[in-house]
Coordinates of C-alpha atoms in Angstrom, one line a residue:
M251 CA 62.1 91.3 -3.4
S252 CA 65.0 89.7 -0.1
E253 CA 66.7 87.9 -2.9
A254 CA 67.8 86.7 -6.8
Q255 CA 64.4 84.5 -8.0
T256 CA 63.7 82.4 -11.4
V257 CA 60.2 82.0 -12.2
T258 CA 59.5 79.7 -15.7
A259 CA 55.6 80.1 -17.8
T260 CA 54.6 77.2 -19.7
F261 CA 52.7 77.2 -22.4
T262 CA 50.7 74.2 -24.7
A263 CA 49.1 73.8 -28.4
K264 CA 45.9 73.7 -28.4
P265 CA 44.1 70.8 -30.0
I266 CA 42.3 71.6 -33.0
T267 CA 38.6 69.4 -33.9
Y268 CA 36.4 68.8 -37.4
K269 CA 33.1 68.7 -37.0
L270 CA 31.3 65.8 -38.0
S271 CA 27.8 65.7 -40.3
V272 CA 25.1 63.3 -40.3
S273 CA 21.9 63.7 -42.0
K274 CA 19.9 60.2 -42.2
V275 CA 17.1 59.9 -45.2
G276 CA 14.5 57.4 -44.2
T277 CA 13.8 55.3 -40.6
G278 CA 17.2 54.4 -38.4
S279 CA 19.7 55.2 -36.2
V280 CA 23.2 56.5 -36.5
K281 CA 26.2 56.2 -33.8
S282 CA 29.5 57.7 -33.4
D283 CA 32.6 55.5 -31.5
P284 CA 35.1 57.6 -29.8
S285 CA 30.9 58.4 -28.6
G286 CA 29.3 62.2 -29.3
I287 CA 26.9 61.4 -32.0
N288 CA 23.8 59.6 -31.7
C289 CA 21.9 60.5 -34.3
G290 CA 18.4 59.7 -33.1
S291 CA 18.7 62.6 -32.0
D292 CA 22.6 63.7 -31.9
C293 CA 23.7 64.1 -35.6
V294 CA 26.5 66.2 -35.2
A295 CA 30.1 66.2 -33.4
S296 CA 33.3 67.8 -32.8
F297 CA 36.5 65.0 -32.7
D298 CA 39.8 65.6 -33.1
K299 CA 42.0 66.3 -35.8
G300 CA 44.0 62.8 -37.1
K301 CA 40.7 60.9 -35.0
V302 CA 39.4 58.2 -36.9
V303 CA 35.6 58.4 -36.2
T304 CA 33.7 54.7 -36.3
L305 CA 30.1 55.2 -37.4
T306 CA 27.1 52.4 -36.9
A307 CA 23.7 52.5 -38.5
T308 CA 21.1 50.6 -37.1
A309 CA 17.5 50.1 -39.4
A310 CA 15.1 50.5 -38.0
S311 CA 11.8 47.9 -37.8
G312 CA 10.0 47.9 -41.1
Y313 CA 14.1 49.4 -43.2
S314 CA 17.1 48.4 -44.0
F315 CA 20.1 49.7 -44.0
G316 CA 21.0 51.1 -47.9
G317 CA 24.1 52.4 -47.9
W318 CA 27.1 55.2 -46.8
S319 CA 27.8 58.0 -48.5
G320 CA 29.5 62.1 -49.3
A321 CA 32.6 60.9 -46.7
C322 CA 32.5 57.9 -46.4
S323 CA 30.6 54.8 -49.3
N324 CA 30.5 52.0 -49.2
T325 CA 26.8 49.7 -47.8
S326 CA 28.0 48.0 -45.0
G327 CA 26.6 49.0 -41.4
T328 CA 29.5 51.1 -40.8
C329 CA 32.3 53.2 -42.3
S330 CA 35.1 55.6 -40.7
V331 CA 35.4 58.7 -41.4
S332 CA 39.4 60.3 -40.6
M333 CA 38.7 63.5 -38.8
A334 CA 41.1 65.7 -41.5
S335 CA 38.6 68.7 -41.9
A336 CA 35.3 69.0 -41.4
K337 CA 32.9 66.1 -42.9
T338 CA 29.4 65.0 -43.4
V339 CA 28.4 62.1 -44.3
T340 CA 25.0 60.9 -45.4
A341 CA 23.5 57.0 -44.5
T342 CA 20.5 56.1 -46.0
F343 CA 17.6 53.8 -44.5
I344 CA 14.9 52.1 -47.3
V345 CA 11.7 50.6 -47.5
A346 CA 12.8 46.4 -45.8
A347 CA 10.3 43.8 -48.2
P348 CA 7.9 42.6 -45.8
V349 CA 8.5 39.3 -44.9
N350 CA 6.3 36.2 -46.1
Y351 CA 5.1 32.8 -44.7
Q352 CA 3.0 29.7 -45.6
L353 CA -0.2 28.5 -43.7
T354 CA -1.3 25.6 -44.9
V355 CA -4.2 23.7 -43.7
K356 CA -4.7 20.1 -43.6
K357 CA -8.1 18.8 -43.4
T358 CA -9.5 15.0 -41.7
G359 CA -13.4 15.2 -42.8
S360 CA -15.7 17.1 -44.0
G361 CA -15.9 20.3 -44.3
S362 CA -14.2 24.0 -45.4
V363 CA -11.3 26.5 -44.1
N364 CA -11.7 29.4 -44.8
S365 CA -9.7 32.6 -43.4
D366 CA -9.4 36.5 -43.0
P367 CA -7.5 38.2 -44.2
N368 CA -8.3 36.1 -46.9
G369 CA -6.1 33.7 -49.4
I370 CA -7.0 30.2 -47.6
N371 CA -10.7 28.8 -48.9
C372 CA -10.5 25.2 -48.5
G373 CA -12.4 23.7 -50.3
S374 CA -10.4 24.6 -53.2
N375 CA -7.1 26.5 -52.1
C376 CA -6.0 25.1 -48.5
S377 CA -2.8 26.8 -48.1
A378 CA -2.0 31.2 -49.1
N379 CA 1.1 33.2 -48.3
F380 CA 1.0 36.3 -45.5
E381 CA 3.1 38.4 -43.7
S382 CA 5.6 38.0 -41.1
G383 CA 4.2 39.5 -37.4
S384 CA 0.2 39.1 -39.2
A385 CA -2.7 37.4 -37.5
V386 CA -4.7 35.3 -39.6
I387 CA -8.5 34.0 -38.3
L388 CA -9.2 30.3 -39.2
T389 CA -13.1 30.0 -39.6
A390 CA -14.3 26.0 -39.4
E391 CA -18.1 25.4 -41.8
P392 CA -18.5 21.4 -41.3
A393 CA -20.2 19.7 -44.0
S394 CA -23.6 18.2 -43.5
G395 CA -23.7 14.8 -41.6
Y396 CA -20.3 16.6 -40.1
E397 CA -19.5 18.4 -36.8
F398 CA -16.0 19.7 -36.3
N399 CA -14.2 18.5 -33.8
R400 CA -10.6 20.1 -33.4
W401 CA -8.2 22.1 -34.3
S402 CA -4.4 21.1 -33.8
G403 CA -1.4 23.7 -34.4
C404 CA -3.7 26.8 -33.7
T405 CA -5.1 28.8 -30.8
A406 CA -9.2 27.8 -30.9
F407 CA -11.1 30.8 -29.6
A408 CA -12.9 30.1 -26.7
T409 CA -16.6 32.3 -27.6
N410 CA -15.6 30.3 -31.4
P411 CA -14.4 26.4 -31.3
L412 CA -15.1 26.8 -35.2
Q413 CA -12.6 29.5 -35.2
C414 CA -8.8 29.5 -34.5
Q415 CA -5.9 32.2 -34.7
V416 CA -2.0 32.1 -36.5
D417 CA 0.5 34.3 -35.5
I418 CA 2.5 34.1 -38.6
N419 CA 6.4 34.4 -38.1
K420 CA 7.0 31.1 -39.4
A421 CA 5.7 28.9 -42.2
Q422 CA 3.3 26.3 -40.6
T423 CA 0.8 24.2 -40.7
V424 CA -3.0 24.0 -39.2
S425 CA -4.9 20.4 -38.6
A426 CA -9.3 20.7 -38.9
T427 CA -10.6 17.3 -37.7
F428 CA -13.9 16.6 -38.4
T429 CA -15.6 14.0 -37.2
A430 CA -19.3 12.5 -38.8
A431 CA -22.7 13.2 -36.9
A432 CA -23.8 10.6 -35.2
P433 CA -27.3 10.1 -37.4
T434 CA -30.1 11.5 -35.8
T435 CA -33.4 9.2 -35.7
P436 CA -36.6 12.0 -37.2
V437 CA -39.9 12.0 -34.9
N438 CA -42.5 10.8 -37.2
Y439 CA -46.4 11.2 -35.6
Q440 CA -49.6 9.7 -37.1
L441 CA -52.2 12.0 -39.2
T442 CA -55.4 10.4 -39.6
V443 CA -58.4 11.5 -41.7
K444 CA -61.7 11.2 -41.3
K445 CA -64.7 11.4 -43.6
T446 CA -67.8 12.2 -43.7
G447 CA -69.3 11.8 -47.0
N448 CA -68.8 11.6 -49.9
G449 CA -64.8 13.3 -51.6
T450 CA -61.3 12.2 -51.3
I451 CA -58.5 13.7 -49.0
N452 CA -54.9 14.4 -50.3
S453 CA -52.3 15.8 -48.7
D454 CA -48.7 18.0 -49.4
P455 CA -46.1 16.8 -49.2
N456 CA -47.8 13.0 -49.7
G457 CA -49.1 10.7 -47.7
I458 CA -52.9 10.6 -47.1
N459 CA -55.2 9.6 -50.5
C460 CA -58.1 9.3 -48.7
G461 CA -59.9 7.0 -50.9
S462 CA -57.2 4.3 -50.5
N463 CA -54.9 5.7 -47.2
C464 CA -56.6 7.9 -44.9
S465 CA -53.2 7.8 -42.5
A466 CA -50.4 8.3 -42.9
N467 CA -46.5 9.7 -40.8
F468 CA -45.1 12.8 -40.9
E469 CA -42.4 14.3 -39.7
S470 CA -42.1 16.4 -36.3
G471 CA -41.6 19.8 -37.4
K472 CA -43.7 19.2 -40.2
T473 CA -46.5 20.9 -41.4
I474 CA -49.1 19.6 -44.0
T475 CA -51.9 20.6 -46.3
L476 CA -54.6 19.0 -47.0
T477 CA -57.4 19.2 -50.0
A478 CA -60.6 18.2 -50.3
A479 CA -61.8 17.6 -53.4
P480 CA -66.3 16.6 -53.5
A481 CA -67.3 13.8 -55.0
A482 CA -69.6 14.9 -57.9
D483 CA -72.6 14.1 -56.1
S484 CA -72.2 16.1 -52.9
T485 CA -70.1 19.8 -51.5
F486 CA -67.8 20.1 -49.3
V487 CA -69.1 21.1 -45.4
S488 CA -66.5 21.5 -43.0
W489 CA -62.8 20.4 -41.5
S490 CA -62.5 19.8 -38.3
G491 CA -59.0 19.6 -36.3
C492 CA -57.3 21.9 -38.8
T493 CA -56.7 25.5 -39.3
A494 CA -58.5 26.1 -43.0
V495 CA -56.9 28.2 -45.7
A496 CA -58.8 31.7 -46.0
A497 CA -58.6 31.5 -49.5
N498 CA -59.2 27.7 -50.0
P499 CA -61.8 26.6 -48.0
L500 CA -61.2 23.2 -49.5
Q501 CA -57.9 23.1 -47.7
C502 CA -56.7 23.6 -44.0
T503 CA -53.2 23.0 -42.1
V504 CA -52.0 21.1 -39.4
T505 CA -48.5 21.2 -38.2
M506 CA -47.8 17.7 -36.7
S507 CA -46.6 18.0 -33.3
K508 CA -48.4 14.8 -31.9
A509 CA -50.4 12.2 -33.5
Q510 CA -53.3 13.9 -34.8
A511 CA -57.1 13.5 -36.2
I512 CA -58.9 15.2 -39.3
T513 CA -62.6 15.0 -40.0
A514 CA -63.4 16.4 -43.5
T515 CA -67.5 16.4 -44.1
F516 CA -68.8 16.7 -47.4
A517 CA -72.9 16.7 -47.7
V518 CA -74.8 15.0 -50.6
I519 CA -76.2 17.2 -53.2
P520 CA -80.6 16.5 -53.4
T521 CA -81.4 15.8 -56.9
T522 CA -84.9 16.9 -56.9
G523 CA -85.0 18.1 -60.3
G524 CA -87.8 19.3 -62.2
N525 CA -88.8 21.0 -65.5
L526 CA -87.0 24.1 -67.3
T527 CA -87.7 25.4 -69.9
V528 CA -85.3 28.1 -71.5
K529 CA -86.4 31.0 -74.1
T530 CA -84.3 31.9 -76.8
V531 CA -83.4 35.7 -77.5
G532 CA -81.6 36.6 -80.8
N533 CA -80.3 34.0 -82.9
G534 CA -78.7 31.2 -81.8
N535 CA -79.6 27.3 -79.8
V536 CA -78.4 26.0 -76.6
T537 CA -78.2 22.7 -75.7
S538 CA -78.6 20.9 -71.9
D539 CA -75.7 18.0 -70.5
P540 CA -77.1 16.2 -68.9
L541 CA -79.5 16.1 -72.1
G542 CA -82.5 16.8 -73.0
I543 CA -82.5 20.6 -74.6
N544 CA -81.4 21.3 -77.3
C545 CA -83.4 24.2 -79.2
G546 CA -84.4 25.4 -81.6
S547 CA -85.7 22.8 -81.7
L548 CA -86.9 21.5 -78.6
C549 CA -87.3 24.1 -75.2
A550 CA -88.2 22.2 -72.8
A551 CA -87.7 19.2 -71.2
S552 CA -87.9 17.2 -67.3
F553 CA -84.6 16.5 -65.3
S554 CA -84.3 14.5 -62.1
D555 CA -80.2 15.4 -61.9
R556 CA -80.4 19.0 -59.8
V557 CA -77.5 20.4 -61.2
V558 CA -78.3 21.0 -65.5
T559 CA -76.2 22.9 -67.4
L560 CA -76.2 24.8 -70.8
T561 CA -74.6 25.9 -73.4
A562 CA -75.1 28.8 -76.0
L563 CA -74.8 28.5 -79.7
P564 CA -74.8 32.0 -81.8
A565 CA -76.1 31.8 -84.9
S566 CA -73.4 32.7 -87.1
G567 CA -73.1 36.7 -87.5
E568 CA -74.4 36.7 -84.0
T569 CA -73.0 37.4 -81.1
F570 CA -74.5 36.2 -77.1
V571 CA -75.0 38.4 -75.1
R572 CA -76.5 36.1 -71.8
W573 CA -77.9 34.5 -70.0
N574 CA -81.2 34.8 -67.2
G575 CA -81.8 33.3 -64.8
C576 CA -79.6 31.2 -64.5
I577 CA -75.4 31.4 -62.9
A578 CA -72.7 32.0 -65.6
N579 CA -69.9 29.4 -65.9
A580 CA -66.8 32.2 -65.1
T581 CA -64.4 30.2 -67.0
N582 CA -67.0 29.7 -69.5
P583 CA -70.2 32.8 -70.6
M584 CA -71.2 30.7 -73.2
Q585 CA -72.6 28.1 -70.3
C586 CA -74.4 27.9 -67.5
R587 CA -76.0 26.2 -64.7
V588 CA -79.1 25.7 -62.4
T589 CA -79.8 24.0 -59.8
L590 CA -83.5 22.4 -60.1
T591 CA -85.2 22.8 -56.6
K592 CA -88.1 23.5 -58.8
N593 CA -89.9 24.3 -62.2
L594 CA -87.4 27.1 -63.8
T595 CA -87.6 29.3 -67.1
V596 CA -83.0 30.2 -68.6
T597 CA -83.7 32.9 -71.7
A598 CA -80.3 32.6 -73.7
E599 CA -80.3 36.5 -75.5
F600 CA -78.1 36.4 -78.6
S601 CA -77.2 40.5 -80.1
N602 CA -79.2 41.3 -83.0
K603 CA -77.1 41.9 -86.2
T604 CA -77.8 45.9 -86.3
T605 CA -76.8 46.1 -83.0
L606 CA -73.1 47.9 -83.5
E607 CA -70.8 47.7 -80.4
A608 CA -67.5 46.1 -79.2
D609 CA -68.0 42.9 -77.0
I610 CA -63.9 42.4 -75.2
Q611 CA -64.4 38.6 -74.0
I612 CA -62.0 36.6 -72.1
T613 CA -60.5 33.7 -73.8
N614 CA -57.8 32.7 -72.8
V615 CA -54.9 33.0 -69.4
V616 CA -51.3 30.6 -69.7
L617 CA -49.3 31.8 -66.3
T618 CA -45.5 31.3 -66.4
P619 CA -44.8 29.6 -64.2
V620 CA -48.0 27.4 -64.2
S621 CA -47.2 26.9 -60.3
P622 CA -45.4 29.6 -58.9
S623 CA -43.2 29.6 -55.3
A624 CA -45.5 31.8 -52.6
G625 CA -43.8 35.6 -52.1
K626 CA -42.2 34.8 -55.9
S627 CA -43.1 36.7 -59.3
F628 CA -44.8 35.1 -62.5
T629 CA -46.6 36.8 -65.4
A630 CA -49.9 36.3 -66.9
Q631 CA -50.6 36.1 -70.6
I632 CA -53.8 37.1 -71.8
T633 CA -55.5 36.5 -74.7
L634 CA -58.6 39.0 -75.1
K635 CA -60.7 39.2 -78.4
N636 CA -63.4 41.6 -80.3
I637 CA -66.9 39.0 -80.6
G638 CA -68.1 42.6 -81.6
N639 CA -70.1 43.9 -84.4
I640 CA -67.6 46.8 -84.1
A641 CA -63.9 47.7 -83.6
L642 CA -63.3 49.0 -80.3
T643 CA -61.7 52.1 -81.3
S644 CA -60.9 53.5 -78.1
G645 CA -59.3 51.5 -75.9
S646 CA -59.9 50.0 -72.5
H647 CA -58.3 49.3 -69.1
L648 CA -57.4 45.5 -67.9
E649 CA -56.7 45.0 -63.8
V650 CA -56.0 41.8 -62.4
W651 CA -55.5 40.8 -59.3
A652 CA -52.9 37.3 -58.4
S653 CA -55.7 35.9 -55.5
E654 CA -59.2 37.6 -55.8
P655 CA -62.3 34.3 -55.3
S656 CA -65.4 37.5 -55.4
G657 CA -66.5 39.2 -58.8
Q658 CA -65.7 42.5 -58.8
S659 CA -67.2 46.2 -59.9
C660 CA -66.9 49.1 -61.6
G661 CA -63.5 50.7 -60.8
A662 CA -61.9 48.3 -58.6
I663 CA -58.2 48.0 -58.2
G664 CA -56.4 44.6 -59.5
D665 CA -52.9 43.7 -57.7
A666 CA -51.8 44.2 -62.6
F667 CA -53.2 46.5 -64.6
A668 CA -53.0 47.4 -68.5
D669 CA -54.9 49.0 -71.1
I670 CA -56.3 47.2 -73.9
D671 CA -55.5 48.8 -77.2
Q672 CA -57.7 49.6 -80.1
L673 CA -59.4 46.2 -81.5
A674 CA -60.6 44.8 -84.9
R675 CA -63.9 42.5 -84.7
N676 CA -62.6 39.5 -84.5
D677 CA -59.3 40.3 -83.6
S678 CA -57.4 38.4 -80.5
T679 CA -54.5 40.6 -78.8
T680 CA -52.4 39.0 -75.9
I681 CA -51.8 40.9 -72.7
T682 CA -48.6 40.1 -70.4
V683 CA -49.2 41.4 -66.2
K684 CA -46.7 40.3 -64.1
L685 CA -47.9 39.4 -60.2
I686 CA -47.0 38.5 -57.0
A687 CA -47.8 34.6 -55.9
P688 CA -50.1 34.5 -53.4
I689 CA -49.0 31.8 -50.6
K690 CA -48.8 28.7 -50.9
G691 CA -52.1 26.8 -51.6
M692 CA -54.8 26.2 -54.5
Q693 CA -55.2 30.0 -55.4
R694 CA -57.8 31.7 -58.0
L695 CA -56.6 34.4 -60.7
R696 CA -58.8 37.3 -62.0
V697 CA -59.2 38.9 -64.6
F698 CA -60.8 42.5 -65.1
A699 CA -61.9 43.2 -68.8
D700 CA -63.5 47.1 -69.4
S701 CA -63.2 47.1 -65.9
Q702 CA -64.2 51.0 -65.2
C703 CA -66.7 49.6 -67.6
K704 CA -66.4 53.2 -69.6
M705 CA -67.4 50.9 -72.3
T706 CA -70.8 50.1 -73.7
E707 CA -70.6 46.4 -75.3
L708 CA -72.8 43.6 -76.1
S709 CA -73.0 41.8 -73.7
E710 CA -71.8 42.9 -70.0
R711 CA -71.0 39.6 -67.9
N712 CA -68.4 38.1 -70.4
N713 CA -65.6 40.8 -68.6
Q714 CA -63.8 38.0 -66.0
L715 CA -62.9 35.4 -66.0
V716 CA -61.0 33.6 -63.0
K717 CA -58.9 30.9 -63.5
H718 CA -57.7 28.6 -60.5
Y719 CA -53.9 27.8 -59.8
T720 CA -51.1 26.3 -57.4
V721 CA -48.9 28.0 -55.6
N722 CA -45.5 25.7 -54.2

């Protein structure tokens, strides 16, 4: 101190601040003016007493602003808070209702358009609403005789011009244009059938009936089935130029890739004839076709025809048992066929009334449908009759083959089977089995009653029957 001095001290008032807190419900952000709150990340800030703070809410994508609560209350996007004390504000965001726009498809020509996701099936429904922001893929399918030409109003796929994409951001219209396809002339080739011997040839599909018409034109790529029918005095020998059907040698197939010629060979059956003698065991009668045998009264005759059919007629109370010396008819065991290349003797055996045995005979087979389609199911209704002297009491077994040309032996396993229940004498029963049709063409369904051969019958030669049928 070298002299007297004066010092001045200055004091200022400390500002008063209050805290403003923002909370959120839903998804969005809140900012303040003046700055301080960016909520987002920073939801609390302090402001001077008396300061008016403006909060602004911004909804996230897919949400809308619902309103303020707490220190301010309104539904606008902003609110003002006067900082007279610490304040709390809540901003509520709600999920926004989706915005949908209509997509309409217009067609020119014949065809259909479908959408992914579903909605348009045009055809019947050519417009639908889709959510904004979605991508809709349209697929065109031309009608028969038409081809797809172009899209308009969408982006076609380079890898598949039948498809295009529409990005939904407004109502839009897409055009699909179909145009009539240029007619194509099918390529046809001629199929000619030559015959050696006596018989007829028919084709499937129709065209050849040879008989009268031995050639026809068929479309390229078409498979033709030919069927031979020998005349009464002939037998079918072979095909040449086509593929014989293993299940039916009377048929062959040819695929039309060029003009082709087929040869069908028939051979005449010699008519040497001879003397035929018929003997009967038991009580019954035998007649012949052609006429000559009527045994009862006449048991021998001379025939100029080579093939003679014999029919057995049991007397009242008797049962036909078997033939000896001729070939029994598979579909009618009461008949047999004999081929006369020399003098022959045939025996027809009828049961003795004192023989007490059952005898199951197959009397009828009905198919539903009559001509099934290859690979499809069908049913066979098989009617059986006990023609024996006593009832069948122990039951038996039935096997069925959808295609089996050869006779079967005891224990053979078919395509389907069924049990034959007890059956009184002279009674009939019908059994239905389900089968799968084999390949297309003429087929032979075989039925075998008592296939396990566990019962003794008056006749063991009438247990199998063949039903001819056509598979489409």
